[in-house]
mmCIF file of C-alpha atoms in Angstrom:
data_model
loop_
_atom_site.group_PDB
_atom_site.id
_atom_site.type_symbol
_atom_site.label_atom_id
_atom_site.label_comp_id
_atom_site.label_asym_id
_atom_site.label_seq_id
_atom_site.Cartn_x
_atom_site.Cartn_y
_atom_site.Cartn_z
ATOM 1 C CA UNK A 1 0.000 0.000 0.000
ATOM 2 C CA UNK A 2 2.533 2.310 0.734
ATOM 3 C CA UNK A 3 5.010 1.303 -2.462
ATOM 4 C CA UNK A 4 1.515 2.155 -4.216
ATOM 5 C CA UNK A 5 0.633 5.513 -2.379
ATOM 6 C CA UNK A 6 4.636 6.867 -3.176
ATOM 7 C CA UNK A 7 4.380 5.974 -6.876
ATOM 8 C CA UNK A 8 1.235 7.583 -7.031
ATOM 9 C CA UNK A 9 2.148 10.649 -5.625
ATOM 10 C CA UNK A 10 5.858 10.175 -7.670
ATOM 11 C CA UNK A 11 3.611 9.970 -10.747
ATOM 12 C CA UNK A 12 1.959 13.485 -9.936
ATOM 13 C CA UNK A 13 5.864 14.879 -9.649
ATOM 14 C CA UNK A 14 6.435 13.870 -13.021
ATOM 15 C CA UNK A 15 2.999 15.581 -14.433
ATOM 16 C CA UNK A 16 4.201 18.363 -12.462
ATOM 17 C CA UNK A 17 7.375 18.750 -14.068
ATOM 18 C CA UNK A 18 6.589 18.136 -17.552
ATOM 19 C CA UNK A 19 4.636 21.411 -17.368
ATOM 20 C CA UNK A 20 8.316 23.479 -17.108
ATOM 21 C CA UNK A 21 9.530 21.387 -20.267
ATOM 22 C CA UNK A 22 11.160 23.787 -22.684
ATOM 23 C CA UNK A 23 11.256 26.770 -20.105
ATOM 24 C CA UNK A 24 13.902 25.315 -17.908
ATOM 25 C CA UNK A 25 16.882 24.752 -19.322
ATOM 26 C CA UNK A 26 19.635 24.659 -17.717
ATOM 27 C CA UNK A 27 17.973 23.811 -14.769
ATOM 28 C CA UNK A 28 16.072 19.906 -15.043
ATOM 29 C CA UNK A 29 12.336 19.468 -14.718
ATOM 30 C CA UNK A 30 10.891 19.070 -11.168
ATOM 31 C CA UNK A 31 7.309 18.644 -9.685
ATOM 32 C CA UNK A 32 6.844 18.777 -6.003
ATOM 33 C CA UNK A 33 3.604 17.564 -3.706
ATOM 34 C CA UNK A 34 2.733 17.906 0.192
ATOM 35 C CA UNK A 35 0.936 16.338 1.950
ATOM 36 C CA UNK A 36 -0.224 16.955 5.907
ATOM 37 C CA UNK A 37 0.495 14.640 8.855
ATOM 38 C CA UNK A 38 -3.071 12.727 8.161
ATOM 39 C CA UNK A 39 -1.722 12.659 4.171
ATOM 40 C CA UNK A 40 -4.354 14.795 2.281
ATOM 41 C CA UNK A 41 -2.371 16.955 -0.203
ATOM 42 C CA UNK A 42 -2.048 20.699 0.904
ATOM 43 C CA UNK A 43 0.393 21.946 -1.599
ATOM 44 C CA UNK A 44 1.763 21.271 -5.100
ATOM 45 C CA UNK A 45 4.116 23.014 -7.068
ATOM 46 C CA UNK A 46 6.990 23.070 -10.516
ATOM 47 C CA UNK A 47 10.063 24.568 -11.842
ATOM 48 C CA UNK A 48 8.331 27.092 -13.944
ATOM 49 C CA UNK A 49 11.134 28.360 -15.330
ATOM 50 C CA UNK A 50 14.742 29.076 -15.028
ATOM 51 C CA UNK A 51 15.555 31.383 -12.162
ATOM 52 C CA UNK A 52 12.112 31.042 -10.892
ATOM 53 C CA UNK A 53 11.604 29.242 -7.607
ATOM 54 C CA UNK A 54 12.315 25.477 -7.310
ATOM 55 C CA UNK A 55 9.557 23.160 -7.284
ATOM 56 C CA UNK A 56 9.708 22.143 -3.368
ATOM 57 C CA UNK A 57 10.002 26.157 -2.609
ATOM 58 C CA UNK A 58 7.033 26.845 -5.156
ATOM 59 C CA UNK A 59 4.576 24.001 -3.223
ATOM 60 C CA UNK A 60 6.444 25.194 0.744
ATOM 61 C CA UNK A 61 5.822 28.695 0.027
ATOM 62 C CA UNK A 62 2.051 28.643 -0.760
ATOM 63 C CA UNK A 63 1.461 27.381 2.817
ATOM 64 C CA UNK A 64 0.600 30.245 5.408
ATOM 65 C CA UNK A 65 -0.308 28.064 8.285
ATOM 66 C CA UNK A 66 1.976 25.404 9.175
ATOM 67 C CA UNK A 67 0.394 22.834 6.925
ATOM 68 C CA UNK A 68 2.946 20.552 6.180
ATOM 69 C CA UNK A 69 4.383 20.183 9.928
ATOM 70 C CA UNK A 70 4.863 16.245 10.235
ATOM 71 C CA UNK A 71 4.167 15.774 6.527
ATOM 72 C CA UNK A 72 5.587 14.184 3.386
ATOM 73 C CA UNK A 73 7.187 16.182 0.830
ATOM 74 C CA UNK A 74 7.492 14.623 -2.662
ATOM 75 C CA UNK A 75 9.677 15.068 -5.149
ATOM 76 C CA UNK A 76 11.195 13.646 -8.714
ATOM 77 C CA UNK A 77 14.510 14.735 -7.467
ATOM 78 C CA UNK A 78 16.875 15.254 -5.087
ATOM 79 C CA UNK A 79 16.694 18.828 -3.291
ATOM 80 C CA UNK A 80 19.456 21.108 -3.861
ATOM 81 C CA UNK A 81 21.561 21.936 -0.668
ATOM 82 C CA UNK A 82 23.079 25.096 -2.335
ATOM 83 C CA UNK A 83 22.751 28.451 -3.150
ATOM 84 C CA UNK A 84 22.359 28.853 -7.019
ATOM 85 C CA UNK A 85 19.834 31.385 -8.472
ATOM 86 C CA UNK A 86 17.768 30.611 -5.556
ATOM 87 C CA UNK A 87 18.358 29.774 -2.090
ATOM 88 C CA UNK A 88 18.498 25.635 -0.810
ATOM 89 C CA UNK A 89 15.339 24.186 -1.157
ATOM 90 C CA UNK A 90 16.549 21.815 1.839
ATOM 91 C CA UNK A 91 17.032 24.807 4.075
ATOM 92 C CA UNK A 92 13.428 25.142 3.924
ATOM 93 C CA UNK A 93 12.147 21.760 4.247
ATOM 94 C CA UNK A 94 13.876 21.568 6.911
ATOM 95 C CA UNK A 95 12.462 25.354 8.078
ATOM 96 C CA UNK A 96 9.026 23.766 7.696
ATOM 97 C CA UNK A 97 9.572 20.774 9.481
ATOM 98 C CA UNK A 98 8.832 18.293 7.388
ATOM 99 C CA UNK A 99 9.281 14.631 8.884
ATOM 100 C CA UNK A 100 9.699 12.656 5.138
ATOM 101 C CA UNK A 101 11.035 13.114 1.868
ATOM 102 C CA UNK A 102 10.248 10.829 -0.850
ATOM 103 C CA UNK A 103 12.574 11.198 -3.603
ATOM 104 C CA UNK A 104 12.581 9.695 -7.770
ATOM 105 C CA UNK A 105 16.454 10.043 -8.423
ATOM 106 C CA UNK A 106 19.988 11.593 -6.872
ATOM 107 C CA UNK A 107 21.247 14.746 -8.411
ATOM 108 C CA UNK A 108 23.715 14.090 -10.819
ATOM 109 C CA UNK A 109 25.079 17.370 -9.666
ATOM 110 C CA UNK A 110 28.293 17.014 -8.055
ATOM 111 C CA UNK A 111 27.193 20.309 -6.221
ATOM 112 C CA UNK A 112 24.317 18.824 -4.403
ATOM 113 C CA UNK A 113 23.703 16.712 -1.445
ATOM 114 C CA UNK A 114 20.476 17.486 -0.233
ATOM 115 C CA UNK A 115 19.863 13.750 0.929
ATOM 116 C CA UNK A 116 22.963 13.802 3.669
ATOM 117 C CA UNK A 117 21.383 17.188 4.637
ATOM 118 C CA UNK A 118 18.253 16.227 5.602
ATOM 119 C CA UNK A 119 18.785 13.423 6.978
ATOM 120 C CA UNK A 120 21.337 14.665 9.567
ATOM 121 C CA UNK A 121 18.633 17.338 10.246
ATOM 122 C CA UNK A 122 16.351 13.885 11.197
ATOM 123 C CA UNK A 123 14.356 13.487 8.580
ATOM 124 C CA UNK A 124 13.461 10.250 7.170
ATOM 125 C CA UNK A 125 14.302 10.256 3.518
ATOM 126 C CA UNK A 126 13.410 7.384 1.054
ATOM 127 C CA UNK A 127 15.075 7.727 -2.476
ATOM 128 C CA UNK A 128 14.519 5.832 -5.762
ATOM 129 C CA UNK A 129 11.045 5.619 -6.549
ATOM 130 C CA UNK A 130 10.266 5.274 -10.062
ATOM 131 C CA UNK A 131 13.664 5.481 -10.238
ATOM 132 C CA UNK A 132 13.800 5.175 -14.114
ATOM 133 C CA UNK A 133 11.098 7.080 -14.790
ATOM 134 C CA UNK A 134 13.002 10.104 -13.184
ATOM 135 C CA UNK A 135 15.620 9.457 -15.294
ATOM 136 C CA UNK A 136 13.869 9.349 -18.547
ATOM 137 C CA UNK A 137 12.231 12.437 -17.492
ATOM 138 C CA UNK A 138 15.279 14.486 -17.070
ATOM 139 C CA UNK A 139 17.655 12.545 -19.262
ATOM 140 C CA UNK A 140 18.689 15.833 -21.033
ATOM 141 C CA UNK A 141 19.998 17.411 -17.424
ATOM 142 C CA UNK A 142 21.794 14.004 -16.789
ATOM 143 C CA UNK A 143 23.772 13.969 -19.525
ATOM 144 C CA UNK A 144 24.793 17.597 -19.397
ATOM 145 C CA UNK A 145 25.717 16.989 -15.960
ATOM 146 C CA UNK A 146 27.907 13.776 -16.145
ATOM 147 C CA UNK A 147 29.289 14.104 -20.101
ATOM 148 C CA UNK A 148 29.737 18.200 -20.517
ATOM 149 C CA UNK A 149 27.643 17.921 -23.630
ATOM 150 C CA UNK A 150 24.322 18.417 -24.801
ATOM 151 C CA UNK A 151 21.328 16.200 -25.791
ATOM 152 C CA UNK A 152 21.246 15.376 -29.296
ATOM 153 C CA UNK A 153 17.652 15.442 -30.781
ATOM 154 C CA UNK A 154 17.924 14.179 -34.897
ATOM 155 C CA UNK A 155 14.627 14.884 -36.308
ATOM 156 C CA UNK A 156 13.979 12.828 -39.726
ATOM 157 C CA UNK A 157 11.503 12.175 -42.326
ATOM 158 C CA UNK A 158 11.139 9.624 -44.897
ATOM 159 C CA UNK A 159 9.114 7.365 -47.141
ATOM 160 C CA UNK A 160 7.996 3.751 -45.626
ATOM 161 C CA UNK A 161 11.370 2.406 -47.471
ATOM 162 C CA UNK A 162 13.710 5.315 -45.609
ATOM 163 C CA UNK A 163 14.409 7.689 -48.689
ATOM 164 C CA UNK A 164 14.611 11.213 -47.601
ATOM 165 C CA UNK A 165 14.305 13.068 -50.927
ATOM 166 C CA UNK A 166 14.537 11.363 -54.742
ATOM 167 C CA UNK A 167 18.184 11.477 -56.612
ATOM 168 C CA UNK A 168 17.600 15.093 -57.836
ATOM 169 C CA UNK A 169 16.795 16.099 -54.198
ATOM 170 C CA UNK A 170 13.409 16.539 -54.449
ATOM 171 C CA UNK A 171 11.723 16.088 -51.021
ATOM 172 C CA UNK A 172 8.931 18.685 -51.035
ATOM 173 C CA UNK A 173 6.744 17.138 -49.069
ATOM 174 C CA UNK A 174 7.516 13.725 -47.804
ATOM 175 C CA UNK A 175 5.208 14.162 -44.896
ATOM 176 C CA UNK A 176 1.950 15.991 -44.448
ATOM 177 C CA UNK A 177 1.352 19.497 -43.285
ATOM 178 C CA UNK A 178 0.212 18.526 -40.025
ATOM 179 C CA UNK A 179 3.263 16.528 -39.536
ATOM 180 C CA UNK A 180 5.398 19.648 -40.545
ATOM 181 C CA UNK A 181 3.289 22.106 -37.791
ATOM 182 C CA UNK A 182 4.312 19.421 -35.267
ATOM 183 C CA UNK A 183 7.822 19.606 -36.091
ATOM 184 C CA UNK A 184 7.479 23.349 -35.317
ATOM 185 C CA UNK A 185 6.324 23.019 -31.585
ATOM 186 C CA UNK A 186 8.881 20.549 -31.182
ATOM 187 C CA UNK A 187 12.032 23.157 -32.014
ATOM 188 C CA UNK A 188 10.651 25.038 -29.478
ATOM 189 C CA UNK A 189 11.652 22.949 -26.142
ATOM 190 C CA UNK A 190 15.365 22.142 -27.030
ATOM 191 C CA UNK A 191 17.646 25.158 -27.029
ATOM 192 C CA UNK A 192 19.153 24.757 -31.009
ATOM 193 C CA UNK A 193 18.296 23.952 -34.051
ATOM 194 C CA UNK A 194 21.460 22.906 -36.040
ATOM 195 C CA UNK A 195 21.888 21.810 -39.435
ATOM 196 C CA UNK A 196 24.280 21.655 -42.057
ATOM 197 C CA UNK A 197 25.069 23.395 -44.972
ATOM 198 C CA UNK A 198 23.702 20.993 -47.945
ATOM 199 C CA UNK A 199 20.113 21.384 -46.184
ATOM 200 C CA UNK A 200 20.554 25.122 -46.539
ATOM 201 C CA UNK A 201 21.030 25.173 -50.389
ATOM 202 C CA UNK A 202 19.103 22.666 -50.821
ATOM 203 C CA UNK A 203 15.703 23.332 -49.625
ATOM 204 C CA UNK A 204 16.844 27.274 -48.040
ATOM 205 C CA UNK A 205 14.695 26.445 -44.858
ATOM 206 C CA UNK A 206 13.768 29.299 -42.486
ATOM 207 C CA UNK A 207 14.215 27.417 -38.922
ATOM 208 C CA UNK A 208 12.886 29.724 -37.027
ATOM 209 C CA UNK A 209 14.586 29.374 -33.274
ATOM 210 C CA UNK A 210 16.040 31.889 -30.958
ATOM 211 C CA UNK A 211 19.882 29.826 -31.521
ATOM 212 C CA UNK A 212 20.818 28.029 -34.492
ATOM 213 C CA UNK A 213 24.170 25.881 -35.484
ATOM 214 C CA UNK A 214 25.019 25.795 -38.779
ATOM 215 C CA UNK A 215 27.569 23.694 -40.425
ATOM 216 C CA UNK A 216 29.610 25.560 -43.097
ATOM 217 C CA UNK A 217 32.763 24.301 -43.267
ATOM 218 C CA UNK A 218 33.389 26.027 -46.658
ATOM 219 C CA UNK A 219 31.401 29.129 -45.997
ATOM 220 C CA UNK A 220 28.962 28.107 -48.991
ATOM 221 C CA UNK A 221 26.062 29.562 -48.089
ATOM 222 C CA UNK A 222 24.504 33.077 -48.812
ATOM 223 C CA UNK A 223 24.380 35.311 -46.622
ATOM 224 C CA UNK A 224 20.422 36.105 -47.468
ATOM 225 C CA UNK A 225 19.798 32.594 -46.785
ATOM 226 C CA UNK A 226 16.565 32.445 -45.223
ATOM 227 C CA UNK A 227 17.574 30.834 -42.262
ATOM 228 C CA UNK A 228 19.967 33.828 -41.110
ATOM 229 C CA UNK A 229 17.018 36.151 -41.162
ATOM 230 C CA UNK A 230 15.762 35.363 -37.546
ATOM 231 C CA UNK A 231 17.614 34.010 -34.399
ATOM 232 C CA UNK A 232 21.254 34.136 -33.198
ATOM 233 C CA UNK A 233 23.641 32.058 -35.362
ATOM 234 C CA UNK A 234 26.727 30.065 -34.975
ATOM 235 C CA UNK A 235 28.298 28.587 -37.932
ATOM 236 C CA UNK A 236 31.021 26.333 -37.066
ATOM 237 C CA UNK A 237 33.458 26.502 -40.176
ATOM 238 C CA UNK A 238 36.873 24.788 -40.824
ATOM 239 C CA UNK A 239 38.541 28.294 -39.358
ATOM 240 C CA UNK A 240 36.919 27.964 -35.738
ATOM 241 C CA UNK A 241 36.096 24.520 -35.571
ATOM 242 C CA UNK A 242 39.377 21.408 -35.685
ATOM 243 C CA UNK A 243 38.801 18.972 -38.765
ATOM 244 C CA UNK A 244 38.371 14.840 -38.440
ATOM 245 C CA UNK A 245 39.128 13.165 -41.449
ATOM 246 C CA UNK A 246 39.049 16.432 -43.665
ATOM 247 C CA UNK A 247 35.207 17.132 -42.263
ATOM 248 C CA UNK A 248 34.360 19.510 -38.963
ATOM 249 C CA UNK A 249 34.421 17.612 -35.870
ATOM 250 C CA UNK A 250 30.859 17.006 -34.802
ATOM 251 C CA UNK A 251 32.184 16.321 -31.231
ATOM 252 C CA UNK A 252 33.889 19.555 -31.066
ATOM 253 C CA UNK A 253 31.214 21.296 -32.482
ATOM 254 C CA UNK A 254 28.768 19.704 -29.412
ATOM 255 C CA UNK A 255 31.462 21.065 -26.822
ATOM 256 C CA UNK A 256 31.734 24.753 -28.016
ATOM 257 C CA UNK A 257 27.763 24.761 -28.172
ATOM 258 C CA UNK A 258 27.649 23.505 -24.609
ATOM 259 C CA UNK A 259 30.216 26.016 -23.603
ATOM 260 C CA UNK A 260 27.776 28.764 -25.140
ATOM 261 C CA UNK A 261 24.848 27.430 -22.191
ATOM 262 C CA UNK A 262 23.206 25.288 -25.373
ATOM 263 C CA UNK A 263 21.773 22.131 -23.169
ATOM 264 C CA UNK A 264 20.190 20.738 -26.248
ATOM 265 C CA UNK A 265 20.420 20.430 -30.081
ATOM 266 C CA UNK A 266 17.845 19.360 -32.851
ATOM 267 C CA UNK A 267 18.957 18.110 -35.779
ATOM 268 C CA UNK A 268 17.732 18.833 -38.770
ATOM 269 C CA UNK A 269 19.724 17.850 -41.986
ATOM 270 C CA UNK A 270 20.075 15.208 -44.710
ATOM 271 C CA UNK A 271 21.365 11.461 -44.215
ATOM 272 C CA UNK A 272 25.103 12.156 -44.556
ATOM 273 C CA UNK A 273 25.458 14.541 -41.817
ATOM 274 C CA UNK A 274 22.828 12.541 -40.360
ATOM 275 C CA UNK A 275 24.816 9.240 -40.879
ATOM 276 C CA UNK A 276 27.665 10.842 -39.600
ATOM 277 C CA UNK A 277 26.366 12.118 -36.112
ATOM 278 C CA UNK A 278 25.052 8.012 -35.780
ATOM 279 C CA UNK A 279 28.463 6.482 -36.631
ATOM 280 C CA UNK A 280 30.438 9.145 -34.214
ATOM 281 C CA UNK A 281 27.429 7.718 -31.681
ATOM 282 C CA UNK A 282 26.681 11.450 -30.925
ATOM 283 C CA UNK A 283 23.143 11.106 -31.267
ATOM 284 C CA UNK A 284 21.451 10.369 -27.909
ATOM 285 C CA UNK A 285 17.640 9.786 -28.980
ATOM 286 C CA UNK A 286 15.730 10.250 -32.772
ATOM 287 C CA UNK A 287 12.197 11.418 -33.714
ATOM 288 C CA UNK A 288 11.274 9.114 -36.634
ATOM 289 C CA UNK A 289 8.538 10.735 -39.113
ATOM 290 C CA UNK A 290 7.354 8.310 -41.626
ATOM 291 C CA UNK A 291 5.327 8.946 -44.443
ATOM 292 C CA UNK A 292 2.693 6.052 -46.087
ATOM 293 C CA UNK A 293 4.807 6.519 -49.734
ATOM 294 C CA UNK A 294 7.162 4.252 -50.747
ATOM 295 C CA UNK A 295 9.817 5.625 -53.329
ATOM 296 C CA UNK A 296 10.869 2.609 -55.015
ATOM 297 C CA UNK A 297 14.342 3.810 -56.652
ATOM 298 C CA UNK A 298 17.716 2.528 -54.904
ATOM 299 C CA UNK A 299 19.349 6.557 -56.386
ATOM 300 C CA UNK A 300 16.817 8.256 -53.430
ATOM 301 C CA UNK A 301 18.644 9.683 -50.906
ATOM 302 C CA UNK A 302 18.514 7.938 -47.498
ATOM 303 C CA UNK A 303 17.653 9.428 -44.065
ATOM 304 C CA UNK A 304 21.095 8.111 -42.972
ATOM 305 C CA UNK A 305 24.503 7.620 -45.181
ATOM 306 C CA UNK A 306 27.386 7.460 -43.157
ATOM 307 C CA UNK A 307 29.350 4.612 -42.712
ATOM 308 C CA UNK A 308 29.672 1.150 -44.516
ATOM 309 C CA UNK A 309 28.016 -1.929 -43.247
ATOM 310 C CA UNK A 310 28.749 -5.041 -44.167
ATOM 311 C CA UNK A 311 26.736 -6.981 -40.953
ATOM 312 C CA UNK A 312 23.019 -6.645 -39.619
ATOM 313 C CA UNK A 313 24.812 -6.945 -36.296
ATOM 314 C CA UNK A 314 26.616 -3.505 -36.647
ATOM 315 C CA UNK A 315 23.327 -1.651 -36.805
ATOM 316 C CA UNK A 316 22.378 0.709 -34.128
ATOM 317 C CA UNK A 317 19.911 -0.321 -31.854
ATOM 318 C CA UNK A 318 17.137 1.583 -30.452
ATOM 319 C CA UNK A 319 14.640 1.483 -27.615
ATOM 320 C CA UNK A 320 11.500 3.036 -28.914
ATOM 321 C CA UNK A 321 9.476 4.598 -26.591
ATOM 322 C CA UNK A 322 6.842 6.017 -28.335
ATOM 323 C CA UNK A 323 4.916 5.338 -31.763
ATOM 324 C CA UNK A 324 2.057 7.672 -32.762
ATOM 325 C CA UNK A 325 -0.323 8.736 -35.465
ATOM 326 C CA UNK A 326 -0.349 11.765 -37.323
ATOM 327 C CA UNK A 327 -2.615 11.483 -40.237
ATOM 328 C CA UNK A 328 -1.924 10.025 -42.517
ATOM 329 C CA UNK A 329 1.713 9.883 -41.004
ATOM 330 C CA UNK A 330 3.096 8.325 -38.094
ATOM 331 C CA UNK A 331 6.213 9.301 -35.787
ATOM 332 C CA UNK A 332 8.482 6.806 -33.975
ATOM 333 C CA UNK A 333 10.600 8.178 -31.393
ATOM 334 C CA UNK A 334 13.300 6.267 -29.926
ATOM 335 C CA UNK A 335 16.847 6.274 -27.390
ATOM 336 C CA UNK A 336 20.011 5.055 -27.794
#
């Protein structure tokens, strides 16, 4: 019963936190509830965005009246135990007296240790509820945290036999338009859009996005390009970025965005820049669109063209975690 009652409760973090995606970054998603000493939920709160209140400060703060005294505190992760745009959320858990934390996951964070704090303070802490769960949730902050890199989205879209465009490059439109108006609300939770140089003269895409990445190793494209009307630009060329095998360094590239506050990157680009990011295994998860055509002609360009494979053992596996339908398409999204 209990194992029930903290999943339940862990579940409502996670709901919770999800409402701060795309509005957080650095910072990882969290959802916070209270409940009283008899266990009826006085408080909730999220991360609403970053440099905003924590989630256990947003739910702690709402109560006037002593509520949580004796209660449980919830959470999807670990409490910070340092000062940071705001002040320790454990300071104040501890301030309100609560007598249990229930917690998803450990801060990767090498900065916190919010579980050794309140427990010396005598409060019984249990840790690792929906454990994976927490992690899928905030899988983006985890790597950032433990690698020094960011999140690699690749967004791609093909026929039913994985052709990207026909020989001449022709590509306009695999998918359907409501497939294409998704595409734009996804840009909008990952912090840059990159892409490469072919895609540019190719299909001269706008991309809207507050940062964009562009790969230009050359310099080939124009400078009225579409895409460098709106939004701050980098383009990582062979003069500021180090060269592997005669091409820019994708890895490289990854750690100078990073180093400019970029948590995570969507790709959008054609199969050998694609095939190139899976080979260098720099892609961490891929959103699949798949169109009901079929192209029929071995010269179409592939969604990925990168290495040479000579075994169906060498492929790439993924776990997919999602499959859904947008008419008449559908969109598999998977991790590495």
């Amino acid at each position: 019963m209990i194992k029930e009652q903290d999943e339940k409760y862990m579940r409502m973090c996670f709901s919770l936190a999800k409402k701060g995606k795309g509005k957080v970054s650095p910072n990882p998603m969290v959802g916070c509830v209270v409940l009283d000493r008899n266990g009826n939920i006085v408080s909730t709160g999220y991360h609403k965005k970053y440099g905003g209140n924590h989630a256990e400060r947003e739910a702690l703060l709402k109560l006037k009246n002593n509520e949580a005294e004796d209660g449980t505190l919830y959470v999807n992760l670990e409490p910070c135990s340092h000062y940071g745009k705001t002040p320790p959320c454990v300071d104040l858990i501890i301030e309100r007296k609560i007598k249990k934390v229930v917690i998803g996951m450990k801060d990767p964070n090498f900065k916190v240790n919010g579980i050794k704090k309140l427990r010396e303070a005598g409060i019984e802490v249990k840790e690792g509820v929906l454990e994976n769960d927490a992690k899928f949730l905030n899988r983006i902050f985890i790597k950032n945290m433990t690698m020094n890199l960011p999140y690699v989205i690749l967004k791609t879209a093909s026929t039913l036999d994985g052709k990207i465009a026909a020989q001449n490059g022709s590509s306009k439109w695999i998918t359907s338009e409501k497939s294409r108006q998704e595409v734009y609300k996804m840009r909008k939770f990952f912090d840059c859009i990159l892409t490469s140089s072919n895609t540019i003269i190719a299909d001269n895409p706008k991309m809207e996005h507050k940062f964009k990445c562009i790969l230009d190793q050359n310099l080939r494209t124009k400078p009225d390009s579409l895409i460098y009307k709106q939004g701050q630009i980098y383009i990582a060329t062979r003069e500021n970025t180090p060269l592997k095998n005669e091409r820019l360094d994708l890895k490289s590239i990854l750690q100078t965005l990073y180093a400019k506050g970029i948590c995570s990157v969507f790709v959008e680009c054609g199969g050998t820049l694609a095939g190139s990011f899976l080979k260098e295994n720099l892609i961490d998860e891929i959103y699949m669109f798949i169109a009901p055509k079929i192209l029929n002609d071995n010269t179409g360009l592939s969604a990925f063209n990168g290495d040479t494979i000579s075994r169906i053992s060498q492929a790439k596996n993924l776990q997919i975690y999602e499959v859904k339908k947008i008419a008449p398409d559908i969109i598999i999204k998977g991790i590495f």
